[in-house]
Coordinates of C-alpha atoms in Angstrom, one line a residue:
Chain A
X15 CA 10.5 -18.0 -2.2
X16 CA 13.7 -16.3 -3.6
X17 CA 17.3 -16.8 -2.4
X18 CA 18.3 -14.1 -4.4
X19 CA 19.0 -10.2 -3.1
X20 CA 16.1 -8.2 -3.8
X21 CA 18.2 -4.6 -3.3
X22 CA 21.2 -3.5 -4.9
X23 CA 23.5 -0.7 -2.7
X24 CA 24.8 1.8 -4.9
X25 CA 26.6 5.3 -4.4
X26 CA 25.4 8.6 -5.0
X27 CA 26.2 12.0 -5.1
X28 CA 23.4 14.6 -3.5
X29 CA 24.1 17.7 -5.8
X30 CA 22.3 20.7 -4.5
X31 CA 23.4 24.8 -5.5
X32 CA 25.6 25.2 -2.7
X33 CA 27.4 21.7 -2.7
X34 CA 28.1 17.9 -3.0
X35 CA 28.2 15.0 -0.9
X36 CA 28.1 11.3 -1.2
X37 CA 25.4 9.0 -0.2
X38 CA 24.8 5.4 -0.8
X39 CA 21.2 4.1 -1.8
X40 CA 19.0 0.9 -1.8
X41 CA 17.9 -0.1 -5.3
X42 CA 15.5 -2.4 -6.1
X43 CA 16.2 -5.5 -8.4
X44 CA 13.9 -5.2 -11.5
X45 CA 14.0 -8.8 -13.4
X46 CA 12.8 -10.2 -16.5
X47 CA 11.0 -13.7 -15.9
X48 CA 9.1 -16.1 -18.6
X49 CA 6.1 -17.4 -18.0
X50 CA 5.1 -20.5 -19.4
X51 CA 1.9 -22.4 -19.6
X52 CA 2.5 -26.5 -19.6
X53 CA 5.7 -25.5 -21.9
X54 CA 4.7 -22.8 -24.2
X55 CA 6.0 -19.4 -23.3
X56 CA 2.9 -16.8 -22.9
X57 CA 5.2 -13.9 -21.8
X58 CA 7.8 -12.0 -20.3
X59 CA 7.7 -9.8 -17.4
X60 CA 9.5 -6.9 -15.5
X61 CA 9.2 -8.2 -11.8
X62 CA 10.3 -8.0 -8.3
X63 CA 11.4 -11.9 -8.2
X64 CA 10.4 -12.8 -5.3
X65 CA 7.3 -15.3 -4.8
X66 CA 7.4 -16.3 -8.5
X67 CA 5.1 -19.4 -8.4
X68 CA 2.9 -17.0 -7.1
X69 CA 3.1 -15.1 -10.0
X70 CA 3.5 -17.2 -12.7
X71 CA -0.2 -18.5 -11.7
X72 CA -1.3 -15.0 -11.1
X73 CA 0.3 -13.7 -14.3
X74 CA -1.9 -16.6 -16.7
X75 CA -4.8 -16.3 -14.8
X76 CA -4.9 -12.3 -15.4
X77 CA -4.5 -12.8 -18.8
X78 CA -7.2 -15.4 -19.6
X79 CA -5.1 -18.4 -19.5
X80 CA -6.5 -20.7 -16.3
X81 CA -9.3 -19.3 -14.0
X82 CA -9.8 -21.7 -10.9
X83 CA -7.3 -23.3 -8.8
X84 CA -8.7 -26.9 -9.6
X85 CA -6.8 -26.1 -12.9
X86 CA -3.5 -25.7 -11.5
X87 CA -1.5 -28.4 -11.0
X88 CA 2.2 -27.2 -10.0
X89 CA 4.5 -24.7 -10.7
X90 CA 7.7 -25.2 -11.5
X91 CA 10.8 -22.6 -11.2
X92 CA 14.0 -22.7 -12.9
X93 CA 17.2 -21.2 -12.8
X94 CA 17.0 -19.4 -16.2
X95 CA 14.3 -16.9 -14.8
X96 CA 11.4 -18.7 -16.1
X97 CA 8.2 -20.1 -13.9
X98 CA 6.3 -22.2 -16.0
X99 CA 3.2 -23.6 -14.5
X100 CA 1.5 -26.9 -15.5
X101 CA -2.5 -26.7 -15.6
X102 CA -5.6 -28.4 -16.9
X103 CA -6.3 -26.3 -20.0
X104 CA -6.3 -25.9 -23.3
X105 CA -3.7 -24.1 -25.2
X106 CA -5.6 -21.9 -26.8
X107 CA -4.5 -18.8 -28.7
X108 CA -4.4 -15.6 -27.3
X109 CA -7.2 -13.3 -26.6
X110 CA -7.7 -9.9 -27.9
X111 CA -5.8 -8.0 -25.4
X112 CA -5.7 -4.5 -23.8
X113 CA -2.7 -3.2 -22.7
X114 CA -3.6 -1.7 -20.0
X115 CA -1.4 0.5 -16.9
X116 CA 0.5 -2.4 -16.0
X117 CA 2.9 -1.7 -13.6
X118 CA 4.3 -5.2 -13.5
X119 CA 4.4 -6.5 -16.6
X120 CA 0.5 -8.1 -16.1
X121 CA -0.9 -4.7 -17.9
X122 CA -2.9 -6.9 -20.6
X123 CA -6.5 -7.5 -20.1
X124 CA -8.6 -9.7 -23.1
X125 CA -11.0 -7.6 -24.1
X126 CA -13.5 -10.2 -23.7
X127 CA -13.6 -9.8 -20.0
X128 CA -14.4 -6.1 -20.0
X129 CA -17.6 -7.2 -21.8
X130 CA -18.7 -10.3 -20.3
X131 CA -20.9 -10.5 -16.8
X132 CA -19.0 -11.1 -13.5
X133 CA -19.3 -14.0 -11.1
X134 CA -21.6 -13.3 -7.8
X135 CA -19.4 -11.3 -5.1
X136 CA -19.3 -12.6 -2.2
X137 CA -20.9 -10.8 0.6
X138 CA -18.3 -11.1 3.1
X139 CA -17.5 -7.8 5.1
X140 CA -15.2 -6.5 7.2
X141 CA -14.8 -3.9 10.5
X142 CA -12.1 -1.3 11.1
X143 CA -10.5 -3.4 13.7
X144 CA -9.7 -6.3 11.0
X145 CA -8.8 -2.9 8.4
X146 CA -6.7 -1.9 10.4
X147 CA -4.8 -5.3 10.5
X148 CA -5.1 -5.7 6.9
X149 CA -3.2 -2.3 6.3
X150 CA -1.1 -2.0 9.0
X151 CA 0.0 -5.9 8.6
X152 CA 0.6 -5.0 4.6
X153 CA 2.6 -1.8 5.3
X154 CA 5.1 -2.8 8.7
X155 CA 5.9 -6.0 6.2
X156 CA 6.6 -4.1 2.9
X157 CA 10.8 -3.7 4.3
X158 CA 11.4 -3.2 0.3
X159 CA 9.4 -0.4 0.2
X160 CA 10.5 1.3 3.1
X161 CA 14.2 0.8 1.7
X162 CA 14.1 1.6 -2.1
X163 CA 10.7 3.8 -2.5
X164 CA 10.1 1.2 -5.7
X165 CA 7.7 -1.0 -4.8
X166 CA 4.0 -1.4 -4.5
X167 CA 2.6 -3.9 -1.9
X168 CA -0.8 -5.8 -2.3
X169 CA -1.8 -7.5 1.7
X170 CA -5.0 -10.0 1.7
X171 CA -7.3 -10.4 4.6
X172 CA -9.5 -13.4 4.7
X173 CA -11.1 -15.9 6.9
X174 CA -11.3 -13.1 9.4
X175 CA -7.6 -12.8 9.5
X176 CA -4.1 -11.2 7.8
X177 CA -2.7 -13.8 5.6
X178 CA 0.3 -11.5 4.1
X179 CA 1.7 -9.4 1.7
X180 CA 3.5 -8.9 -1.6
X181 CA 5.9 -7.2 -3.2
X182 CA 6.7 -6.0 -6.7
X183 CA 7.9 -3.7 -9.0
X184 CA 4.6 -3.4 -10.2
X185 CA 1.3 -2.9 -8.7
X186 CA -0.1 -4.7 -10.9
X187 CA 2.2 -8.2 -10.1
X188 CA 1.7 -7.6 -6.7
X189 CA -2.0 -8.3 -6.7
X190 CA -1.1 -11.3 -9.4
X191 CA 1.1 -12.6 -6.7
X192 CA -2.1 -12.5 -4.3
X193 CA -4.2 -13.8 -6.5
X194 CA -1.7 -16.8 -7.6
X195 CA -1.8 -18.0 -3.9
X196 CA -5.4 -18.1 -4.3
X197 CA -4.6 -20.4 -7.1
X198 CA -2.5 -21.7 -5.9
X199 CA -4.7 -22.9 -2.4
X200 CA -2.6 -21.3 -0.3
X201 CA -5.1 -18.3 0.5
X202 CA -8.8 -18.7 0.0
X203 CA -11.2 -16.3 -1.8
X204 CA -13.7 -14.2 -0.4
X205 CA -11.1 -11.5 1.3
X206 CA -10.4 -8.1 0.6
X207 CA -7.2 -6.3 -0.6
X208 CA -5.4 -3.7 0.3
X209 CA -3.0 -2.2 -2.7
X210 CA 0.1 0.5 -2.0
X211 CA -1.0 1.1 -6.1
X212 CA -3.9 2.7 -7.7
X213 CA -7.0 0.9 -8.4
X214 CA -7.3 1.1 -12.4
X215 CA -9.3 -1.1 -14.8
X216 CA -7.4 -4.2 -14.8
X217 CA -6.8 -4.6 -10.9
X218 CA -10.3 -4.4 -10.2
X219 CA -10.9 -6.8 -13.0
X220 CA -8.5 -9.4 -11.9
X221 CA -10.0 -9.2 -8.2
X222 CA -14.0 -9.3 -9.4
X223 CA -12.6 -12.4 -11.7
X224 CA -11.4 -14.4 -8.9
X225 CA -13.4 -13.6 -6.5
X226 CA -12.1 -10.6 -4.2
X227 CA -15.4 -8.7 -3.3
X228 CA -13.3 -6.0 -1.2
X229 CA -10.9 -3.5 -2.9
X230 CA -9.3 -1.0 -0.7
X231 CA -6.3 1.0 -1.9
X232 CA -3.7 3.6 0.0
X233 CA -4.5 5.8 -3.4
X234 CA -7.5 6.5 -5.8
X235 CA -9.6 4.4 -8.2
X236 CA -9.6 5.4 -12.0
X237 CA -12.8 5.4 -13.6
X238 CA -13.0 2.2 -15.4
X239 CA -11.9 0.6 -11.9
X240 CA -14.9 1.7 -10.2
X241 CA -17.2 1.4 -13.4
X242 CA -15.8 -2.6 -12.8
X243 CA -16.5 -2.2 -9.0
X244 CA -20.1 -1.1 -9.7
X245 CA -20.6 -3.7 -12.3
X246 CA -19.3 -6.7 -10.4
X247 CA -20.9 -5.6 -7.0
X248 CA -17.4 -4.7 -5.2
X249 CA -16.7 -2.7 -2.6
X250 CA -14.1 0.1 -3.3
X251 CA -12.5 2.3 -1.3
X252 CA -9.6 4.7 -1.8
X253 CA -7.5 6.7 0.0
X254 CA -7.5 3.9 2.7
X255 CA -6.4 4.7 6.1
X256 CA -6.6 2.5 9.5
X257 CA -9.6 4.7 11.0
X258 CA -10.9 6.4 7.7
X259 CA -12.0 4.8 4.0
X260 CA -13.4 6.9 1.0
X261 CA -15.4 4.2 0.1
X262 CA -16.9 4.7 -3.9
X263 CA -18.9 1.6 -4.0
X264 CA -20.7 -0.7 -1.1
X265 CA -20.1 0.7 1.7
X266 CA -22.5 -1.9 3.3
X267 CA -19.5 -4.7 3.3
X268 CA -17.5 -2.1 5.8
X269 CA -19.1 -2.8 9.1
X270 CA -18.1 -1.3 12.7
X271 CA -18.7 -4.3 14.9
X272 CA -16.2 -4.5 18.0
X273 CA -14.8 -1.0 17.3
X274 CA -15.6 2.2 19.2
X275 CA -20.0 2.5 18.9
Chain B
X29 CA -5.9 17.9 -28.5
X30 CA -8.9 16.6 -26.4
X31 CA -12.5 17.9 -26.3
X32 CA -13.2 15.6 -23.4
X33 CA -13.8 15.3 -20.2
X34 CA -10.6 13.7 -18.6
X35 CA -12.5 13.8 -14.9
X36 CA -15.7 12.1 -13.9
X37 CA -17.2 13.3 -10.5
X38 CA -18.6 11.1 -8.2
X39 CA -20.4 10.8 -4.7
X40 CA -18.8 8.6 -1.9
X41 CA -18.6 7.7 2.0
X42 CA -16.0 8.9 3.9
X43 CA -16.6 6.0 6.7
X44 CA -15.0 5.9 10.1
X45 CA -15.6 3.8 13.1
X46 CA -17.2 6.5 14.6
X47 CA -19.6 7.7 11.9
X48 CA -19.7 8.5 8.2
X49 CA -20.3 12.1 6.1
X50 CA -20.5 12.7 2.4
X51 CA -17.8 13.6 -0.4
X52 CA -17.2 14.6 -3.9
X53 CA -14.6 13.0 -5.4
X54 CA -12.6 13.6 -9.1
X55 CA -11.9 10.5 -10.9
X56 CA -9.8 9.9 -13.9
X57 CA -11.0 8.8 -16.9
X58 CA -9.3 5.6 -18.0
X59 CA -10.0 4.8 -21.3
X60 CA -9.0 2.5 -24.0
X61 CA -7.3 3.9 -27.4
X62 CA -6.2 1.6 -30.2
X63 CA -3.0 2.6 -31.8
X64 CA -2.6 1.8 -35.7
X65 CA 0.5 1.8 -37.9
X66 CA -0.4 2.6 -41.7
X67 CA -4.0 0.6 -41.0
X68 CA -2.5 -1.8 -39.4
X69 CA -3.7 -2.0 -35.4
X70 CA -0.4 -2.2 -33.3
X71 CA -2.4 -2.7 -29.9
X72 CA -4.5 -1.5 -27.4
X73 CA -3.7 0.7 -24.1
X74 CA -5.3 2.3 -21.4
X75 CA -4.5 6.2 -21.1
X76 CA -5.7 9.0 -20.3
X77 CA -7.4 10.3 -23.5
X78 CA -5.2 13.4 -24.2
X79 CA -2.7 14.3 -26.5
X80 CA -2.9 10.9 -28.3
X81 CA -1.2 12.0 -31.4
X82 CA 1.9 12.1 -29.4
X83 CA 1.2 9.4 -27.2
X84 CA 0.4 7.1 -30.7
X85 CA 3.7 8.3 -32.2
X86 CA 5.6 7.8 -28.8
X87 CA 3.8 4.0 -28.2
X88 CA 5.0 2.9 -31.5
X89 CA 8.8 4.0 -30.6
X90 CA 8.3 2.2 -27.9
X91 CA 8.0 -1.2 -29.1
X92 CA 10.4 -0.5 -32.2
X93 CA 8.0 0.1 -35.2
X94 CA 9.2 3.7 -35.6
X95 CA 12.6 5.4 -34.9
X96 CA 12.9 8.9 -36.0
X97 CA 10.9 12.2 -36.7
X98 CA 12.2 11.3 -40.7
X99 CA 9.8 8.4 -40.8
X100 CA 6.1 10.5 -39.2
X101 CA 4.1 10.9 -42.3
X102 CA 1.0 12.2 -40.2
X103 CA -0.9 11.3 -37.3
X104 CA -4.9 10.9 -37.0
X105 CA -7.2 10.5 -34.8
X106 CA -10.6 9.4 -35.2
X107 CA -14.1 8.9 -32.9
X108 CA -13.8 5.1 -32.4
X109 CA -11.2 5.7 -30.0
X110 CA -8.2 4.5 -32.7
X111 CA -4.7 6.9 -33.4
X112 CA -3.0 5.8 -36.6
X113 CA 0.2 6.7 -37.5
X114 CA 1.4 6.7 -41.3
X115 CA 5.1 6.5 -41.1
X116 CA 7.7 5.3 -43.9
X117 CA 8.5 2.1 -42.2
X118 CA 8.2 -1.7 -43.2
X119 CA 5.2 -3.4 -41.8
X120 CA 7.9 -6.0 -39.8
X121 CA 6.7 -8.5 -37.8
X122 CA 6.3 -8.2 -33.9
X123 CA 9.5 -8.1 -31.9
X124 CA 9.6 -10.8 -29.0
X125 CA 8.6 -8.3 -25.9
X126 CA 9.1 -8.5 -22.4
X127 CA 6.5 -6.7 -20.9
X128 CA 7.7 -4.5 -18.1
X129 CA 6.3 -2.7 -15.4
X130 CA 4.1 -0.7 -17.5
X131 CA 2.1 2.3 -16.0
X132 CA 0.3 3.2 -19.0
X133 CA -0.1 1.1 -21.9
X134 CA 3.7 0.8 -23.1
X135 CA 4.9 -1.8 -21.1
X136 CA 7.0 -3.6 -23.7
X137 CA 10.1 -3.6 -24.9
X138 CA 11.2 -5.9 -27.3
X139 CA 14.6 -8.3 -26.1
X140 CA 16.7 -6.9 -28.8
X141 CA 16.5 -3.5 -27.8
X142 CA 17.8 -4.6 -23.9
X143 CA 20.8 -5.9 -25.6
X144 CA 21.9 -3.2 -28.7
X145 CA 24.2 -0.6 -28.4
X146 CA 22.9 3.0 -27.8
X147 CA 23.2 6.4 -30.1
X148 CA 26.0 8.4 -28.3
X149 CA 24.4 10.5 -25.5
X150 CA 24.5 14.7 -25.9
X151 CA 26.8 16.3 -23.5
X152 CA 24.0 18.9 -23.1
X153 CA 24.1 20.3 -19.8
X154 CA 21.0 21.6 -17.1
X155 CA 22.1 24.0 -14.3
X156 CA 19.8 24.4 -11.1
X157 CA 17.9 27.4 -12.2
X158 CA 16.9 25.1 -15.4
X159 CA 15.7 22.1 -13.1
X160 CA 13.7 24.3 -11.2
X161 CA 11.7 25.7 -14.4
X162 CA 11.3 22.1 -15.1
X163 CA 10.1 20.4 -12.0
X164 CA 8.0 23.3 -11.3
X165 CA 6.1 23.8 -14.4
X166 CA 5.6 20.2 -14.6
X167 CA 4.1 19.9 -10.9
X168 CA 1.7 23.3 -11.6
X169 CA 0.9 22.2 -14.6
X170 CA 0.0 19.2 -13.7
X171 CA -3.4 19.8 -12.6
X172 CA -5.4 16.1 -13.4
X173 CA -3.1 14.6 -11.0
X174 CA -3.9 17.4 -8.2
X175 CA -7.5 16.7 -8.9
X176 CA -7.4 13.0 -9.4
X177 CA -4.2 11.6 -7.6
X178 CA -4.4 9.2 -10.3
X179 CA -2.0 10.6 -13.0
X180 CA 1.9 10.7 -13.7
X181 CA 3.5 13.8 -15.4
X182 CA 6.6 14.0 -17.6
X183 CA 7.7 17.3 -18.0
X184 CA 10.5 18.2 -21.0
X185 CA 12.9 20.9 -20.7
X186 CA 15.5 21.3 -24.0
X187 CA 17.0 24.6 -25.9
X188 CA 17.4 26.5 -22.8
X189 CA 13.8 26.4 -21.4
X190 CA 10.8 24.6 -20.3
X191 CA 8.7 23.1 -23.1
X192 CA 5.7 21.6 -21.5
X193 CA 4.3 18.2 -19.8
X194 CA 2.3 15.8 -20.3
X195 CA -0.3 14.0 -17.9
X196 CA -1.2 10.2 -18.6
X197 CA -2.5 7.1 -16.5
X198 CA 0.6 5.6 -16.6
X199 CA 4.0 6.9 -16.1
X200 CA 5.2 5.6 -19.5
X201 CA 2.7 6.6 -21.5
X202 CA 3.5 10.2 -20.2
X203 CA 6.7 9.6 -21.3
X204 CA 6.0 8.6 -24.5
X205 CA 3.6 11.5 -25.2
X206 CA 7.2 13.6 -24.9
X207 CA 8.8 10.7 -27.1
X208 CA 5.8 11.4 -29.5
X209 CA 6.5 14.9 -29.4
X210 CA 9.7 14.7 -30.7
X211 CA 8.9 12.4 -33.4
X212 CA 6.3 14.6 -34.3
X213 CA 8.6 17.6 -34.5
X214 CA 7.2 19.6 -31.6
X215 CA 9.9 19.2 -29.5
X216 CA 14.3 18.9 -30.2
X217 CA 16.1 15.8 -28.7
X218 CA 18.6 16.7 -26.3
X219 CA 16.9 17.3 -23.3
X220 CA 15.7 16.4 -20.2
X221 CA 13.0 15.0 -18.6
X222 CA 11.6 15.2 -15.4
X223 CA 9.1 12.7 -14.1
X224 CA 6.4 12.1 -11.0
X225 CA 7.2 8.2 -12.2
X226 CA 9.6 5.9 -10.6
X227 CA 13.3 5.2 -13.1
X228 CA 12.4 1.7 -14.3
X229 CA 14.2 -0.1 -17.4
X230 CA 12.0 1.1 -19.8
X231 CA 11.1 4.5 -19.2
X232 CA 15.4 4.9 -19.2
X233 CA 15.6 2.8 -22.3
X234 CA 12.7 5.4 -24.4
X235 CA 15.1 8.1 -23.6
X236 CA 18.6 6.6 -24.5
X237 CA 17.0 5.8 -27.4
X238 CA 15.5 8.9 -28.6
X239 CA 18.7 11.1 -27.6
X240 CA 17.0 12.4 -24.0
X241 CA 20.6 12.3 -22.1
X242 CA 18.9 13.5 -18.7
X243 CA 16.7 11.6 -16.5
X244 CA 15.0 13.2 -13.8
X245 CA 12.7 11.4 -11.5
X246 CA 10.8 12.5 -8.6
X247 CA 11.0 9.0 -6.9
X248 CA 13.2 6.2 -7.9
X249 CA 14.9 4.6 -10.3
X250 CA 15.3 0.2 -10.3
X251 CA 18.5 -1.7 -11.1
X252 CA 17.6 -1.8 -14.5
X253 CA 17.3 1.6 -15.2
X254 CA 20.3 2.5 -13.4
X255 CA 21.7 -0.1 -15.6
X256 CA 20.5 1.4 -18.9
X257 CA 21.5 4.9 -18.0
X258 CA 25.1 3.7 -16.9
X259 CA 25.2 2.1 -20.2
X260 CA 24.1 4.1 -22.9
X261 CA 25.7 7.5 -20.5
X262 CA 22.9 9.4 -19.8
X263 CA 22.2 11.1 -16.2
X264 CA 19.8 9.6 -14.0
X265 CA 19.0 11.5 -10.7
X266 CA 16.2 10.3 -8.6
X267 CA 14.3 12.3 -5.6
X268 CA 14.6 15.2 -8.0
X269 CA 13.5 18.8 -5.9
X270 CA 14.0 21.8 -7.4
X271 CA 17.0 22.5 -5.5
X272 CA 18.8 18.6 -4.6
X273 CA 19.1 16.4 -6.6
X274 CA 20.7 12.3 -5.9
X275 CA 22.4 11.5 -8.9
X276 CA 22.9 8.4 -9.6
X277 CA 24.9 8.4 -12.5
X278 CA 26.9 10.8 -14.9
X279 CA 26.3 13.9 -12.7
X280 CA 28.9 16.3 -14.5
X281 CA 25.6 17.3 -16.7
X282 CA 24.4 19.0 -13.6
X283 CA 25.6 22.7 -13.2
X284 CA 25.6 25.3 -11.3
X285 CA 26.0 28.4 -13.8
X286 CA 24.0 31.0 -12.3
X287 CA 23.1 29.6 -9.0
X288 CA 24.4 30.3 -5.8
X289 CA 28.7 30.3 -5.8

């Protein structure tokens, strides 16, 4: 939750050959925001701040730091743009990391889980009617997007319903901020995502970590995102539409029941 | 210089609710390259593995371990996936880095940089005729991300012309294979750049600090970068077409010599 203004209104001047004239534009707020782990900083990030909790669980747990939501204990916010949440682990040190296209500041992925085996996806599926929901619900709710053109959206679908959306400067914090709910217990797992961003290496990895098995995207995979898919038994589809995925890996999860024949 | 691939091919399912057909689809390769400083390994990214001299150059101004085409030694690549720079530079200790919305691998800047004053901007100028030699070459040029829809370009005009672009994962890794470009002497400072990427804090902070006075964007910019343009005087424009432009700062660098009245 942020009480904060998420858009700035700013004027402009539409310069073209023949003339001038002034306009005024929506701008998104880009923030910097800590993270802390039980009092230790891990990080600072470039962020949307809305739905920072969210994040700050999301953030730790795509960087190695807690991995279940038995771990999390709360999550605190304070006024000097820091989240810091409290969790049953160890403080250990940092893993190797990748830095990897992280729009939104959670671009760092330990080497270690590029290399080690994935937990069983779940073999929950979904039908076109309940795709259409997913994208539709993520897309009529992304207002920032619609009003600054700098945001990506990441909407979950679980339980046979749309549970919501968020927003971020990042694609990459967007899907954080799904995933922290999930640690959070305020979503379960099992669902499926649909992302505004591409699907590159470290968002598939977060979603086969925590237990997404679905990955559908308004935009492409990248290769190491669908060598992850493959590996972790995901199903990925780009270039997502209501009535139409490209789907690159298990298409068997995608399922037509109560739509059309 | 890359002798690979950038593109994998791959089958998938076009599925709809009222049948499915086959497809082709061109996917990026994502891969990991480590970046070294005088044998010293800075960190890791995901790119797209072309033209990582520059982009190893441009990384490392990034985070603040190299500041000026004075300091390049040489660059080398070798097979293990690893660019190392040797540059005439201490071996300081790692700034503390806010990692920002990072498309590509250099999402970090460190705090101080945020905060320091700026090199004066160049009063160089870019008339209409010059904007469209740079957003077009950089669009036709940019043939991964017609392929792939999973690149960003960042196209460098300077000296009166078009100089090239480069393609990347990320939209700031792009940006720092131009950066790299001028540290490795390829390219003069005093340009401008013109990018498929979104405006965001750092992407304007690389250029105010390299001496790139005109940011071009063909999408948005955040507050932040707005911010960091406004303060360090460059021109920002976003929604950038060949012939309109919506400037949002400092728009007397836009001209209309030889265009129209």
């Amino acid at each position: 939750m942020n009480t904060e203004p998420s858009i700035i209104t700013t004027s402009t001047i539409i310069l073209t050959p023949l003339g001038q004239e002034g306009a005024l534009e929506r701008v998104l707020l880009e923030q910097p925001v800590e993270v802390a782990l039980n009092e230790r900083v891990i990080g600072s990030a470039m962020v949307l701040a809305e739905n920072l909790e969210e994040f700050g669980a999301g953030f730790l747990f795509g960087q190695g730091y807690v991995s279940s939501p038995e771990e999390i204990v709360e999550v605190v916010l304070c006024d000097q743009g820091r989240v810091t949440v409290y969790a049953r682990v160890d403080d250990k040190t940092e893993p190797e990391t990748i830095v990897t296209s992280g729009c939104g500041g959670t671009g760092r992925i330990s080497r270690r889980m590029l290399e080690e085996d994935f937990p069983e996806a779940s073999g929950n599926c979904i039908n076109f009617v309940q795709i259409g929901d997913l994208i539709r619900g993520t897309l009529n709710n992304s207002t920032l997007s619609q009003d600054t053109h700098c945001v990506h959206a990441c909407g979950y679908w679980a339980d046979g319903r749309y549970l919501g959306c968020f927003e971020d400067v990042g694609r990459h914090n967007a899907v954080d901020k799904v995933i922290g709910a999930i640690l959070l217990g305020r979503f379960p797992t099992g669902g499926a995502i649909y992302t505004t961003g591409r699907l590159t290496s470290d968002m598939v990895l977060k979603c086969a970590r925590i237990g997404i098995p679905i990955v559908l995207s308004r935009s492409s995979p990248s290769s190491l995102g669908l060598e992850i898919a493959k590996r972790a038994g995901l199903t990925l589809a780009g270039y997502a539409r209501p009535n139409r995925l490209n789907v690159f890996h298990a298409p068997w999860r995608i399922t037509n029941n109560g739509t059309g024949e």
